[in-house]
Structure formats: C-alpha cells, structure tokens
Coordinates of C-alpha atoms and ligand atoms in Angstrom, one line a residue:
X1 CA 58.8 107.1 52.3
X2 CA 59.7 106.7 49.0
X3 CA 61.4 110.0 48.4
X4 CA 61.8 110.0 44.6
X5 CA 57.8 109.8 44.4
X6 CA 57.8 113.6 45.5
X7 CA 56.9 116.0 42.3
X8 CA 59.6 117.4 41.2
X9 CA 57.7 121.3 40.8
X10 CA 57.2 120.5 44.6
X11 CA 61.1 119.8 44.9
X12 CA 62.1 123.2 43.0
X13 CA 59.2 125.1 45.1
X14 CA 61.2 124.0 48.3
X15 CA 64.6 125.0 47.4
X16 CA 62.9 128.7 45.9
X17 CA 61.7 129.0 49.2
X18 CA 64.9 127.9 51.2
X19 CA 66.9 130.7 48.8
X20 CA 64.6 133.4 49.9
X21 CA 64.3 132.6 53.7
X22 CA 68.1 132.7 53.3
X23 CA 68.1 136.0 51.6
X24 CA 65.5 137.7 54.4
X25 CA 67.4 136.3 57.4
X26 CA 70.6 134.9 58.2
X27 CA 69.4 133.5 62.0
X28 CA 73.2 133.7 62.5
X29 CA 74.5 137.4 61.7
X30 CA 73.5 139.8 64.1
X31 CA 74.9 143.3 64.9
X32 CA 75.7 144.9 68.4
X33 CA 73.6 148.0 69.1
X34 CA 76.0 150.5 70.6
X35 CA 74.4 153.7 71.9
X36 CA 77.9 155.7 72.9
X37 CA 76.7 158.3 71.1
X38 CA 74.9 162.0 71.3
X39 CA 73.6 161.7 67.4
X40 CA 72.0 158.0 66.8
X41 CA 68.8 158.0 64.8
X42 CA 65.6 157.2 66.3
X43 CA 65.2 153.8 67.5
X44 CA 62.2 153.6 64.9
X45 CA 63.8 154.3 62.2
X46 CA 66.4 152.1 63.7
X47 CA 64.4 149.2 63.7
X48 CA 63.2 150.2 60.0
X49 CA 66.9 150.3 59.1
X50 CA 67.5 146.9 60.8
X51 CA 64.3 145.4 59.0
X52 CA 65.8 146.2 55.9
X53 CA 68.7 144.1 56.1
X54 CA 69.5 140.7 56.0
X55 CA 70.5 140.6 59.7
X56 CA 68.8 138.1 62.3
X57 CA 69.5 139.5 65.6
X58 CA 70.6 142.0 67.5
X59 CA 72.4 143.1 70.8
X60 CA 71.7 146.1 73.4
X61 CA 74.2 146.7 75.9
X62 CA 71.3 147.4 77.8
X63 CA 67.7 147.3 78.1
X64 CA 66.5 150.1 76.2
X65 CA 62.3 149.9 75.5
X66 CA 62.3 152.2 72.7
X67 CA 64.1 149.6 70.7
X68 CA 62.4 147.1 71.9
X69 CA 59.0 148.2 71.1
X70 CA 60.2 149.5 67.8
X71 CA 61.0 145.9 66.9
X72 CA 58.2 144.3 68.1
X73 CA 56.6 141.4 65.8
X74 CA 59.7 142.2 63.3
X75 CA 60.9 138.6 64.6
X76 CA 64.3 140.3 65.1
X77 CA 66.0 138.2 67.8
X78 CA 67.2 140.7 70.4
X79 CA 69.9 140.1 73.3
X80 CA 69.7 142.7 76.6
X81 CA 71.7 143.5 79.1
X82 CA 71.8 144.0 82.5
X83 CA 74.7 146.5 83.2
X84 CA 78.3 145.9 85.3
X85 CA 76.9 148.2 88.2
X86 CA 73.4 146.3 88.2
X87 CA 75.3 142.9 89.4
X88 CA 75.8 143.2 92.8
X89 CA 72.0 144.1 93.7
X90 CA 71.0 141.1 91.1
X91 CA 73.7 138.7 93.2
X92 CA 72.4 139.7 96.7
X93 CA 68.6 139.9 96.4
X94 CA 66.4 137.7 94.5
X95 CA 63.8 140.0 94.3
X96 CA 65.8 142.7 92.6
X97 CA 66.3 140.2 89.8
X98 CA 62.3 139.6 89.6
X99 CA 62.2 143.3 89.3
X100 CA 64.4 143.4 86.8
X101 CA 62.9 140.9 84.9
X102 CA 59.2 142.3 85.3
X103 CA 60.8 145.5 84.1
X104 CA 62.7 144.7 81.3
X105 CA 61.3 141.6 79.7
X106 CA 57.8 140.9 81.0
X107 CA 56.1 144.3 79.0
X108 CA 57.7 143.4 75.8
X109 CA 58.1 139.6 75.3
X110 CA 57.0 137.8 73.0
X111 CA 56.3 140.7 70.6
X112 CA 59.7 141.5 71.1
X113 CA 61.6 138.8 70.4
X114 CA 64.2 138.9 73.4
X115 CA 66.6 135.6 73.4
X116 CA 69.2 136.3 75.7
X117 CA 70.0 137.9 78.7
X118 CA 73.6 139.0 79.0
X119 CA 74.3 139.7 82.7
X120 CA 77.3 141.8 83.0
X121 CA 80.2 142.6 80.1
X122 CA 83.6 141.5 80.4
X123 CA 83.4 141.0 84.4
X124 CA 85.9 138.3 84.3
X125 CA 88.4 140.7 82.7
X126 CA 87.6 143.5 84.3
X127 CA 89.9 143.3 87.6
X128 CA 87.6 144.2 90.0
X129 CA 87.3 141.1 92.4
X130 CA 84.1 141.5 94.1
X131 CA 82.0 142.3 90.8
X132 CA 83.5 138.8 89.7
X133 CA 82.5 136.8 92.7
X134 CA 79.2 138.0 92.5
X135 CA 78.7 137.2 88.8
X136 CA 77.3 133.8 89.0
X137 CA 75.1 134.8 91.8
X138 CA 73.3 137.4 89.7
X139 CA 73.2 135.1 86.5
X140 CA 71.1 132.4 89.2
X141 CA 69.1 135.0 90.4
X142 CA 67.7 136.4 86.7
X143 CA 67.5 132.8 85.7
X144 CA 65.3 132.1 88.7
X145 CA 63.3 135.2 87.8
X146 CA 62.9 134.2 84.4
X147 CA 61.8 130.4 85.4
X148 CA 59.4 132.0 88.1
X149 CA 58.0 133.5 85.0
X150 CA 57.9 130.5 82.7
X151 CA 60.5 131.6 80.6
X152 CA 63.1 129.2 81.0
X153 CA 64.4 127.8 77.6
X154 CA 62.7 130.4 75.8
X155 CA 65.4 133.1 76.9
X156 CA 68.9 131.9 77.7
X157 CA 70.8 133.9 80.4
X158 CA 74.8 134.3 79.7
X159 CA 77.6 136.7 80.2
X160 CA 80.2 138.1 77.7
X161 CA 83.5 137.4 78.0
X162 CA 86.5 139.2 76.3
X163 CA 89.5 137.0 74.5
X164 CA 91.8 138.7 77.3
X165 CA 90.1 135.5 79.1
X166 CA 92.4 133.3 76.7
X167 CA 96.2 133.0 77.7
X168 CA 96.9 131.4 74.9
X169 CA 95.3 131.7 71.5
X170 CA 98.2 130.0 68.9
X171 CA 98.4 127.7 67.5
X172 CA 94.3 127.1 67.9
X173 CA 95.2 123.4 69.6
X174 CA 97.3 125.4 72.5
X175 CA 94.1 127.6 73.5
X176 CA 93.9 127.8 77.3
X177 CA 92.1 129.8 79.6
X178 CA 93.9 132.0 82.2
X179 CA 94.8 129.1 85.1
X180 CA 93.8 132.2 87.7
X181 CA 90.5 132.4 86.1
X182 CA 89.8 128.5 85.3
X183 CA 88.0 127.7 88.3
X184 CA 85.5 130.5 88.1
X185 CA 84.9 130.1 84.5
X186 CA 84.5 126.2 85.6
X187 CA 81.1 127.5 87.9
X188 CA 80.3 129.6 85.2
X189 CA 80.2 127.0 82.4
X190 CA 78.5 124.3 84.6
X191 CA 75.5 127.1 84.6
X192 CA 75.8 127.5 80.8
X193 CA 75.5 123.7 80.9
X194 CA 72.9 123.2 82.8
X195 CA 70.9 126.4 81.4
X196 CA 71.5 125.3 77.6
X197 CA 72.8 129.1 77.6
X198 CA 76.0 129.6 75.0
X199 CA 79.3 130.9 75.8
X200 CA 79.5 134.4 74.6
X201 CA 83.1 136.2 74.0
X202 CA 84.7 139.1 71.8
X203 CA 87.3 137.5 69.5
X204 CA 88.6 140.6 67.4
X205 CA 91.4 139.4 64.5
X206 CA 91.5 143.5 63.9
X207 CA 93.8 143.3 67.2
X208 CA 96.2 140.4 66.6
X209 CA 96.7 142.4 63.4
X210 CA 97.9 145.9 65.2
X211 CA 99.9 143.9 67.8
X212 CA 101.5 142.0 64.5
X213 CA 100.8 144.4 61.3
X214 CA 102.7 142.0 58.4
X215 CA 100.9 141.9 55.0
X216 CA 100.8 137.9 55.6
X217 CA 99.1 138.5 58.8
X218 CA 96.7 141.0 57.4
X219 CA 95.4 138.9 54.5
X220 CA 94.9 136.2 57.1
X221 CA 92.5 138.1 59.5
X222 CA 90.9 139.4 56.3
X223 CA 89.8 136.0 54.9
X224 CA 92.0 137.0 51.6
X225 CA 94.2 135.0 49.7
X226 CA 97.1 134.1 51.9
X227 CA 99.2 130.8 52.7
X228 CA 96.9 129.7 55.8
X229 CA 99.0 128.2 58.8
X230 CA 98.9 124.4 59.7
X231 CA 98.5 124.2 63.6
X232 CA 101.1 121.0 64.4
X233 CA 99.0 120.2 67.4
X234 CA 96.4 119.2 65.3
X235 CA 97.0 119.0 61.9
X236 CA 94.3 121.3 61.1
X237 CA 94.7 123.9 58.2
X238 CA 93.5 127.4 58.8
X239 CA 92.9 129.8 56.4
X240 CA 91.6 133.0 58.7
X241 CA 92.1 134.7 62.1
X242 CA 88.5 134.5 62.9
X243 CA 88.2 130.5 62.5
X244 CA 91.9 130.1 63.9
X245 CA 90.6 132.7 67.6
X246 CA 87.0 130.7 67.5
X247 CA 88.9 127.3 67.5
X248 CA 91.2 128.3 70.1
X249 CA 88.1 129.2 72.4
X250 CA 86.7 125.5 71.2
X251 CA 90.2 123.8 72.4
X252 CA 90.2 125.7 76.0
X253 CA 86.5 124.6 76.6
X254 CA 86.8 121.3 75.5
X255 CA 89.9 121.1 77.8
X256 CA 87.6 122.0 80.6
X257 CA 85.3 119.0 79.4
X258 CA 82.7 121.8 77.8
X259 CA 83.1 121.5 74.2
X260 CA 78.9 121.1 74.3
X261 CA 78.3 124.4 75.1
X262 CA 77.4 126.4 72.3
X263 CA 79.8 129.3 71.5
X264 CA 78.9 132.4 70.4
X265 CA 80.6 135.3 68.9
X266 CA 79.2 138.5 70.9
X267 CA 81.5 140.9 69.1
X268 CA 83.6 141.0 66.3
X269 CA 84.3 144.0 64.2
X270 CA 87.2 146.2 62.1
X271 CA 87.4 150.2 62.7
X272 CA 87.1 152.0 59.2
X273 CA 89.4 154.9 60.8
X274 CA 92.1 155.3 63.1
X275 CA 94.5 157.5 64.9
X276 CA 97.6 157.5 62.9
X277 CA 99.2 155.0 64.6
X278 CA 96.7 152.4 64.0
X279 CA 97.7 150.5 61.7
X280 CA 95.0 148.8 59.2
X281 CA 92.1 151.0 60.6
X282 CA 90.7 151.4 57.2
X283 CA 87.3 151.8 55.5
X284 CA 88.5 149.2 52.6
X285 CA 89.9 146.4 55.2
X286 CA 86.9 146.9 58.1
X287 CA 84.6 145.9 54.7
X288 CA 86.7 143.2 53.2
X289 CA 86.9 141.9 56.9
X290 CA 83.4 142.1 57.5
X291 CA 81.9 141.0 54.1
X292 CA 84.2 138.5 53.6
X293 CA 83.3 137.1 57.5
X294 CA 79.6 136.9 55.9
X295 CA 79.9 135.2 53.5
X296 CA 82.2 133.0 55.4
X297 CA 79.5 132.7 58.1
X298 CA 76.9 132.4 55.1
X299 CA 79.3 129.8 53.1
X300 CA 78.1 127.3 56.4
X301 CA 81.8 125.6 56.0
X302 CA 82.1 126.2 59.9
X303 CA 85.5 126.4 61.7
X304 CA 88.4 122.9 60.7
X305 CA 87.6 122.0 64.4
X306 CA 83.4 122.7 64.1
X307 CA 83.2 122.3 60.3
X308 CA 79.7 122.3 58.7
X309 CA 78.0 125.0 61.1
X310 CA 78.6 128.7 61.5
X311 CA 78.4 129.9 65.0
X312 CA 76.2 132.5 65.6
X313 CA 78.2 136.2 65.3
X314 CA 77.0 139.7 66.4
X315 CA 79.2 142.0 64.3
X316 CA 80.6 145.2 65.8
X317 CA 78.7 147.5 65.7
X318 CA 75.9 149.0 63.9
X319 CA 76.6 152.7 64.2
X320 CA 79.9 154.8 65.2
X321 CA 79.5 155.8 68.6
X322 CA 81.2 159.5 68.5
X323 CA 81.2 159.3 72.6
X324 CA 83.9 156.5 73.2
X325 CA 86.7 157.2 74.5
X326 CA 89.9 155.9 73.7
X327 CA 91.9 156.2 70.3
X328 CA 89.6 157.3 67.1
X329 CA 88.8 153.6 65.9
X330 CA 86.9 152.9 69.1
X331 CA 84.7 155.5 67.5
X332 CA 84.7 153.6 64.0
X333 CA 83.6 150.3 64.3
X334 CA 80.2 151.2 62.6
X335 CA 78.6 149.6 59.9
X336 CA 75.9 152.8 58.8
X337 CA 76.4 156.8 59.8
X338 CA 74.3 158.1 62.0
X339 CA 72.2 159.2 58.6
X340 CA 71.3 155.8 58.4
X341 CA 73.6 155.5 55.2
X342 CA 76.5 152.5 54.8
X343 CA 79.8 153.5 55.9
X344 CA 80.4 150.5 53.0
X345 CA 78.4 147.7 51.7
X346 CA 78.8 144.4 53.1
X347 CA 75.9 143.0 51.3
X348 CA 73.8 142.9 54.3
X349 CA 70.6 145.4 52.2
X350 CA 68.0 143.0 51.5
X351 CA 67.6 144.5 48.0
X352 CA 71.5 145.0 47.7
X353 CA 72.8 142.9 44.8
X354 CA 76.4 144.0 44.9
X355 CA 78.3 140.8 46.1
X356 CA 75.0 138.5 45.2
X357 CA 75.3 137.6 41.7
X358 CA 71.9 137.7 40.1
X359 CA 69.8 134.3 39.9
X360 CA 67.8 133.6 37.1
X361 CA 64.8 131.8 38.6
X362 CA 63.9 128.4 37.2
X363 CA 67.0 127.9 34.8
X364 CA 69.6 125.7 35.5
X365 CA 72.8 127.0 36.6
X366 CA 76.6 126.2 37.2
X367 CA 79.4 127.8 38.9
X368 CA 82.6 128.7 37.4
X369 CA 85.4 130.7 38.1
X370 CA 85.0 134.6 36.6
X371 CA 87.7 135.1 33.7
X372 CA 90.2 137.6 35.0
X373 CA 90.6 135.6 38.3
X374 CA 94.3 134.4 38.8
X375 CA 95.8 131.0 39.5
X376 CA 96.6 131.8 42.6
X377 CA 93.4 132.5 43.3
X378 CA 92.0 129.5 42.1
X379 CA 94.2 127.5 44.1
X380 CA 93.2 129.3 46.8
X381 CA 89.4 128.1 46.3
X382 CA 90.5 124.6 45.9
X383 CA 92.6 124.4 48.9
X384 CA 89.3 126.1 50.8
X385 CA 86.9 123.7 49.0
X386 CA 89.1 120.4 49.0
X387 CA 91.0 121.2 52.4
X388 CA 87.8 122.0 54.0
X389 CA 86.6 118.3 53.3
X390 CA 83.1 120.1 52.7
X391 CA 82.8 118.4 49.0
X392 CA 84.1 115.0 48.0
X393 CA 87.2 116.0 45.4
X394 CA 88.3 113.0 44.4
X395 CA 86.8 113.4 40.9
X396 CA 89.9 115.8 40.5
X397 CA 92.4 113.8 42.2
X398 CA 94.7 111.6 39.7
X399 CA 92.4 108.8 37.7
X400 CA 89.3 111.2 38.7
X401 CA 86.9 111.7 36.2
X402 CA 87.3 115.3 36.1
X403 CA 91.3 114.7 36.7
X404 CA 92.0 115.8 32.9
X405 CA 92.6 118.6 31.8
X406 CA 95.2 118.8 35.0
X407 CA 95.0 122.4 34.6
X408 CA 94.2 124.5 38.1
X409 CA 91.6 126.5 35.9
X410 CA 89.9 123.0 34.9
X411 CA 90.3 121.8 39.0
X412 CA 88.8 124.9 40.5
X413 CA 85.6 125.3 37.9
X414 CA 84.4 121.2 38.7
X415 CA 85.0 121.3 42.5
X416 CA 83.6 125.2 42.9
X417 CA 80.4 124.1 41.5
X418 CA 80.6 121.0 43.3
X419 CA 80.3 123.4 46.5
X420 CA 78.0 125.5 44.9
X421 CA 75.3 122.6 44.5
X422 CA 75.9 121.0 47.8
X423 CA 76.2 124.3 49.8
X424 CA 72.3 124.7 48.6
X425 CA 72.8 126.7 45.5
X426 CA 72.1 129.8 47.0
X427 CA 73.4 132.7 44.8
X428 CA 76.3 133.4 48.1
X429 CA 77.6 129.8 47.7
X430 CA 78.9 131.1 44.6
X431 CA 81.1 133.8 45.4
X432 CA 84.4 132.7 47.0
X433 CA 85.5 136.5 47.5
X434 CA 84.2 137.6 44.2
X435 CA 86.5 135.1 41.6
X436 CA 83.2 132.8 40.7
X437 CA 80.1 133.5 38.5
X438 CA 76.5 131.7 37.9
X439 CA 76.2 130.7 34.0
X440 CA 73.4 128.4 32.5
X441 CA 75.6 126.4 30.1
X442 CA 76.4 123.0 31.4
X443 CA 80.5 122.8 31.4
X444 CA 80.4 119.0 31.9
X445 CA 82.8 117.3 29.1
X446 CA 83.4 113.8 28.1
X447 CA 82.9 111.9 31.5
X448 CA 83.4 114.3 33.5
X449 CA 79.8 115.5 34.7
X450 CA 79.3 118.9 36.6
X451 CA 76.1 118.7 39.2
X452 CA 73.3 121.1 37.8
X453 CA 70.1 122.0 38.8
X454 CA 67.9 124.5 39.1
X455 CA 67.5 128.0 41.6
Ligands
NAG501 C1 63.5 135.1 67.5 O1 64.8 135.3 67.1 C2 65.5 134.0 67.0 C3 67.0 134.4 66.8 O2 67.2 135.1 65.6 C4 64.9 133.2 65.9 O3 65.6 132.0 65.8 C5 63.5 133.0 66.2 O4 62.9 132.3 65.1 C6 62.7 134.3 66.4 N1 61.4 134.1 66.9 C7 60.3 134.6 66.2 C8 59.0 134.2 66.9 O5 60.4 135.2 65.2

C-alpha cells in the first residue's frame, strides 16, 4: 500500500491518539500493593487513587478481593499471589491448586484484569530447603488449574526472585547466578519457557548505594548526571544502576541459554526516610530515583544490552507500610500517605503537568535544550542520545550537516530533537531530566534541517 496516499489529518489524528493512550497508561509502570500496614485507605478509594494515575498494573502480595473487585473493568492489569506458607499444599495436591484458583481467580476474572500469578516470594533466597524443592511443583499445579480452566496464556504463572539470587552483578557482562542455585533455577526457567511466563526479580540500586554511599555512585543509581562506567567485558556504556542490575540479570540468563524469557522488574523502589544510619534514605533522592526511572522507562531507550524496549517495572510501593519491621526505610518505600496524598510527585497524576511540559495541540514543535542548562549537562544528553545508538548522529559528527557551529550547545539542541521526533513526540521524550523544552520556532539554519512536525 502506497503509504503516502494516507490523509495527512488522518496521520496527525493517529499520532494525537498515540500521545494520549501514552498519557492514560503506561502498560509498563506498575506499583506493588503492600498491605503491611494497620492505616491503608479503602481499597475503593484505592482503586480510585490508582485510576487516577498514569500507572498500568499492579501487584498484591496476595489475593485480596476487595481490591480486586474495586478494580474491576478499570483495565488495571493486576498480579496475585499465592503466599510462602500456601506452597507446600499447592506442590502436593492438585486439587488444592484448583481450589485456589476457583477461589481467587475464577469470581473476578475477566472484569478484573488479573495477568499473573506469582506463586511464592523470594523462595529461592529464602533458605528454607523444602519450601524450595517444592516451588516448581506448586507453580505446575496452579498452571494446571489455570489450563483446566481455559486460562492458559491469558494469565502467566511466575515466582519472584530477589537479586540475592545473583553472585555476581558487576561489571553487567560478569552477571552469574549462584552456582548452588543454577540447577534449580534451570527447572524453573524451562517452565517460564515453556509457559511464555517472565522472569520476575527485585533489583534495588537504593542498596548497592548504602553498601557503597560515594557521590559518583549515588548520581549513578539516580539516573543523574554522572560519568557512566564502560563494562570491558562488553564494551557497553552504562549510564545508571538500574540498566547496569537489569543487564546483569540478562547476561546470567542468557548464560543459561534463556535470554528469551521476558524479564520483569517485580520491585524496585528508594525509602524517602531512614534510620540515621541510612545513608541516602531521602524524600528528594527516592523521587529523583523514581521519576527519573519513568521517564527512563517512558524514554523506551531500553537497557545497552535490550536497547529499544523498556521492561516492564512494578515500583516499590504504593503506600508506606507502618507494620514492617526492620530499620525505618522499610517503612518508607511509599509513593502516597496513607491520606491518599503524594509523599512527592513523580509525574505519575494523570492531570499532573509538573515534569510534562505543556503541548500545544496541532502546532509544530521542536525540542531544545532550556537556557540555564550547563555544558555538562548537555553533554550528558548527547552521550545518552548518541551513545545509546537510538538516533542516527552523524549529522553532528565532523563534515555533518549540523557539524557547524561545533559548539556542545549547537550538538545537543539538533540531536535532542532528533530523539524527540523519533521517540514519538510525546511531550516526555522531551525532558531528559528537566534541561529540554518544546518551542514552535523551527531552529533549522543554513543546511542543517531540524525534523518538525506536529503533536
Ligand atoms: C490488562 O492488563 C494488561 C497489563 O497492563 C494490559 O496489557 C491489557 O490490555 C489489560 N486488559 C484489558 C482487557 O484491559
């Protein structure tokens, strides 16, 4: 089909409507449902809160119906749980896992829009030896359930696994599996396999930065400006924690022969308190870390070792759960108060406008690096831009059209716009941790022609 024949109205009509499925869901951010807590809201006005925010999905530890019915037809996707101490009946009798499934899924789905099953939490890690031998069993039996009840492929049955899991996590290219653990994680990835169910696991950056709390480190496992590490093994370029953990994970599976098996993040968070001696527990890093991992996430530049995809994250956590135990930031992790107000914004209010700079429908628009922004800065978005081999940048390599001025100011404005058009011109492909801004002037000079084009 000749695609130049389409209308061009039609054209601008599909990339309006692309912009605002983008801005009511983003399929890959969801948030982990903790209920360690004696002072949660209802789960109505839970589910109301949810609705109101860009977020896709959402996980329960457990299997809680109030939520689920509260977020019937929303289109929410929802993850449940079947608990530690609910494994050993689901491994040894078949029927306890048809039960479970005729309790916990069959009354709510499809108006609830469950996805996932996660049987168990961190079993591998956990040190009890018979609850992991009987993992696998359990996972069979619920997926058996589930097929019994024509449900198979329409909710995927996993476990979560914590990073402990990982011996090895740096350089990304060294990330390897615990060898004691390999050959049950082997069985358990053959299911995943065969199941088209992801890997699920915990990478927290927020950790590697108490165990190692350097200002280089912590601008890393922000996603701020910092000098990014080059991994010898293989010659990728990192710029964050949180791509360098989730390539480490992609290196040990694909080491195992799995690297088809979908990863996903299950938790990932940053306390906005801590005890005294944790360091970096602070409401202004937990939202730089968690906005900035949005818009990363939203960005689509994927990890240097999965580029062009963001894998599917469930931040940590929704609310503060005042019940944990353990030092105060297990109690902090929360994204609202149990008022139903932000602890801070991370731009995830559907009607929030603070890191989404405005777009002026139907007028053209380019994106350019804000005034005050530094050159380090700037350089910062090239090396992300350029490094990431997202966009083409050779118009501002030497004897590039856009080569002239050879100014980093004149470099960073051509190839951030590039990115902006490409990405899908959606008003968070123009933010680059707040230094760029939309304008409707066309900046293109002499041959040098900047891609415009309408929101
Ligand atoms: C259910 O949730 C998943 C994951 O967010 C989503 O991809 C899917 O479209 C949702 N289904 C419906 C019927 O809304």
């Amino acid at each position: 089909m000749a695609t130049h024949s389409i209308p061009s109205f039609l054209l601008c009509f599909s990339l309006i409507a692309n912009a605002i499925y983008f801005a009511v869901s983003q399929p890959f951010v969801g948030v982990n449902y903790g209920q360690v807590a004696d002072n949660l809201p209802a789960a109505e006005a839970t589910a109301e809160l949810l609705k109101s925010t860009t977020v896709g999905k959402v996980r329960l530890y457990g299997t809680d119906p109030t939520i689920m019915r509260a977020l019937a037809n929303s289109g929410i996707g929802i993850v449940i749980g079947a608990a530690n101490g609910e494994i050993a009946s689901l491994a040894t009798d078949p029927e306890s896992a048809t039960q479970w499934v005729n309790a916990n899924v069959l009354p709510y789905y499809p108006e609830s829009n469950i996805t996932m099953i996660s049987v168990g939490n961190e079993v591998l890690s956990s040190g009890d030896d018979g609850l992991k031998l009987q993992l696998l069993p359990a996972m069979r039996n619920v997926q058996n359930a589930l097929d019994a009840a024509s449900l198979r492929g329409k909710i995927k049955v996993s476990t979560v696994h914590s990073m402990a899991l990982l011996t090895r996590s740096g350089p990304p290219s060294s990330g390897s599996f615990d060898p004691d653990l390999v050959e049950r994680l082997r069985q358990l990835l053959v299911f995943n396999q065969n199941n088209e169910s992801p890997f699920a696991i915990n990478p927290y950056p927020y950790f590697s930065y108490r165990s190692d709390p350097k200002p280089e480190m912590l601008a890393f496992c922000l996603f701020q400006p910092n000098s990014g590490r080059v991994d010898l093994g293989s010659g990728k370029f990192y710029k964050n924690m949180f791509d360098a953990q989730v390539d480490a994970v992609y290196t040990a599976l694909s080491n195992m022969g799995f690297e088809n098996v979908e990863i996903v993040i299950a938790e990932t968070g940053w306390p906005s308190r801590g005890d005294n001696n944790e360091v970096g527990a602070s409401v202004e890093n937990a939202k730089a870390y968690n906005s900035n991992l949005i818009a990363h996430l939203r960005s689509m530049v994927g990890t240097p070792l999965m580029p062009g995809k963001s894998v599917d994250t469930f931040i940590f956590a929704l609310y503060d759960e005042d019940l944990k135990p353990g030092p105060l930031s297990e109690r902090a992790f929360g994204l609202f108060k149990p008022d139903l107000t932000m602890v801070y914004d991370v731009g995830l209010l559907k009607s929030s406008s603070g890191q989404i700079p405005p777009v002026i429908p139907g007028k053209t628009q380019w994106c350019i690096p804000k005034v005050e922004v530094s050159e380090a800065q700037l350089q910062e978005n090239i090396d992300y831009i350029c490094g990431g081999k997202v966009v083409d940048c050779e118009a501002i390599e030497a004897g590039g059209a856009c080569y002239e001025p050879n100014t980093i100011v004149s470099h960073a404005a051509y190839v951030m716009n590039l990115y902006y058009h490409e990405a899908g011109r959606n008003p968070w492909n123009c933010d680059f941790s707040q230094t760029a801004m939309l304008i409707s002037q066309n900046p293109s000079y002499n041959t040098c022609v900047y891609p415009g084009g309408r929101n």
